[in-house]
Amino acid sequence: HQLHAAELERTFIAIKPDGVQRGLIAEIVSRFERKGFKLVAIKIVVPSKEFAQKHYHDLKERPFFNGLCDFLSSGPVVAMVWEGEGVIKYGRKLIGATDPQKSEPGTIRGDLAVVVDRNIIHGSDAPKTAKDEIALWFSHGELVSYTSNAEKWMY
Ligand code: RTP
């Protein structure tokens, strides 16, 4: 069946400063791309601490909140929006459990990270957070709508 691009789900994915510094940008992008998800926005930015606090506002009562926001704003982050059927939930599956000690081999964190506060990637956990995070990190004009050649063979 042919789905219209506008009907497809979108999620926010960020490669955190540790993933960027370790040279894992292409590896991570590749996993989403090969799965069949479509990249509709990407940029590299150093978020301010205030911006990191906005991104992680749900966690402000947690003991690690301050360290987490310091870390996210400590260097370049690759911010992306990926699109595809089930991308929010399946993106989390590709990423693996929050604690890399618990994430399965074959997942991004399982294969590429060791400890929870250096777990290299972020992914929205639900439709509402995906919508909010996309709006926080990107302006409307930065999102590109297009039909990829591959998707004609996937849907
Ligand atoms: P993310 O939002 O980054 O995808 O991670 P998540 O939903 O899997 O995990 P969440 O509970 O929302 O935590 C956000 C990030 O905080 C860091 N964290 N540190 N020191 C700690 O015990 C601890 N616990 C969580 C992780 O980097 C986690 O991704």
XYZ file of C-alpha atoms and ligand atoms in Angstrom:
184
model
C 0.000 0.000 0.000
C 1.060 3.540 -0.668
C 1.113 5.781 2.384
C 1.185 9.518 1.951
C 4.274 11.094 3.541
C 2.104 13.261 5.779
C 0.616 10.172 7.427
C 3.974 8.791 8.533
C 5.167 9.092 12.099
C 8.212 11.163 13.058
C 10.638 10.962 15.959
C 13.466 13.051 17.347
C 16.857 11.348 17.591
C 20.041 12.985 18.922
C 23.613 11.723 18.897
C 24.980 13.049 22.175
C 28.472 14.623 22.540
C 30.088 11.262 23.407
C 28.728 9.651 20.227
C 29.933 12.565 18.105
C 33.416 12.638 19.711
C 33.767 8.879 19.317
C 33.134 9.094 15.572
C 29.834 7.214 15.634
C 27.685 9.606 13.560
C 27.785 7.576 10.342
C 27.363 4.257 12.197
C 24.208 5.508 13.940
C 22.722 7.237 10.892
C 23.379 4.082 8.910
C 21.384 1.860 11.267
C 18.271 4.030 10.947
C 18.758 4.433 7.209
C 19.251 0.722 6.470
C 16.191 -0.183 8.535
C 14.172 1.886 6.082
C 13.465 5.026 8.056
C 13.744 8.346 6.256
C 15.868 11.272 7.402
C 13.807 14.475 7.191
C 16.026 16.850 9.241
C 19.615 16.884 10.480
C 22.007 19.446 11.972
C 24.998 19.641 14.284
C 24.733 22.063 17.212
C 26.233 22.778 20.623
C 23.153 23.252 22.820
C 23.318 25.779 25.655
C 22.785 24.501 29.185
C 19.393 26.272 29.282
C 18.428 24.465 26.086
C 19.528 21.106 27.543
C 17.393 21.824 30.623
C 14.395 22.429 28.360
C 15.050 19.205 26.474
C 15.282 17.175 29.696
C 12.616 19.138 31.682
C 10.801 15.880 32.554
C 13.862 14.770 34.531
C 14.425 17.940 36.567
C 13.732 16.211 39.900
C 16.258 13.448 39.237
C 19.647 13.541 41.003
C 21.528 13.248 37.692
C 19.642 16.135 36.012
C 22.344 18.772 36.433
C 25.190 16.510 35.289
C 23.093 15.310 32.370
C 22.392 18.882 31.197
C 26.064 19.838 31.616
C 27.012 16.851 29.524
C 24.490 17.444 26.720
C 25.712 21.030 26.402
C 29.416 20.111 26.593
C 29.948 19.686 22.850
C 28.393 19.072 19.458
C 25.154 17.095 19.248
C 23.727 15.730 15.989
C 19.990 16.433 16.048
C 17.788 14.519 13.624
C 14.196 13.806 12.712
C 13.455 10.360 11.305
C 10.211 9.351 9.650
C 8.503 6.020 9.029
C 5.799 3.651 10.144
C 6.287 2.906 13.843
C 9.515 4.943 14.002
C 9.016 6.194 17.585
C 8.734 2.751 19.144
C 11.049 0.959 16.747
C 13.640 3.737 17.014
C 13.780 3.019 20.765
C 14.266 -0.640 19.906
C 17.194 0.151 17.599
C 18.671 2.311 20.391
C 18.280 -0.291 23.170
C 17.741 0.024 26.925
C 18.797 3.261 28.660
C 21.548 1.484 30.610
C 24.029 -0.017 28.120
C 24.764 -2.754 30.674
C 21.180 -3.907 30.070
C 20.772 -3.188 26.367
C 20.870 -6.211 24.073
C 23.728 -6.850 21.667
C 22.574 -5.729 18.237
C 21.186 -2.468 19.599
C 23.077 0.821 19.272
C 23.764 1.117 23.012
C 24.317 -2.629 23.376
C 26.949 -2.633 20.660
C 28.556 0.771 21.187
C 28.235 1.998 24.787
C 29.116 0.810 28.299
C 27.654 3.124 30.983
C 24.327 4.941 31.451
C 25.636 8.505 31.574
C 27.591 7.968 28.341
C 24.944 6.148 26.335
C 25.632 8.089 23.079
C 22.096 8.616 21.786
C 18.661 9.951 22.668
C 15.324 8.995 21.138
C 11.811 10.295 21.875
C 9.822 7.836 23.967
C 6.227 8.600 22.878
C 4.207 10.525 20.252
C 3.750 13.546 22.557
C 7.456 13.811 23.439
C 8.403 13.284 19.783
C 6.194 16.199 18.768
C 7.514 18.446 21.568
C 11.171 17.554 20.980
C 10.947 18.064 17.211
C 9.387 21.495 17.857
C 12.088 22.362 20.410
C 15.056 21.419 18.203
C 13.801 22.325 14.728
C 11.848 25.065 13.026
C 9.146 23.992 10.597
C 11.253 25.008 7.581
C 14.098 22.690 8.579
C 11.911 19.601 8.052
C 12.054 18.309 4.499
C 9.158 16.392 2.941
C 10.085 14.128 0.055
C 9.404 10.688 -1.345
C 12.479 8.483 -1.247
C 12.928 5.940 -3.993
C 13.291 3.142 -1.439
C 9.991 3.746 0.301
C 8.037 2.830 -2.833
C 9.346 -0.693 -2.249
C 8.784 -0.730 1.488
C 5.188 0.356 1.922
P 17.014 9.218 26.363
O 15.856 10.082 26.815
O 18.337 9.923 26.369
O 16.751 8.450 25.118
O 17.181 8.146 27.469
P 16.046 7.287 28.101
O 14.690 7.802 27.797
O 16.382 5.897 27.708
O 16.354 7.524 29.634
P 15.811 8.626 30.655
O 15.384 7.902 31.872
O 14.863 9.567 30.002
O 17.147 9.366 30.987
C 17.675 10.291 30.105
C 19.152 10.175 30.088
O 19.677 10.462 31.365
C 20.876 9.739 31.562
N 20.790 8.996 32.793
N 21.735 9.019 33.683
N 23.274 8.658 36.007
C 22.141 7.992 35.866
O 21.753 7.183 36.671
C 21.361 8.230 34.677
N 20.164 7.719 34.396
C 19.806 8.216 33.197
C 21.052 8.818 30.396
O 21.998 9.388 29.511
C 19.686 8.780 29.760
O 19.761 8.533 28.391
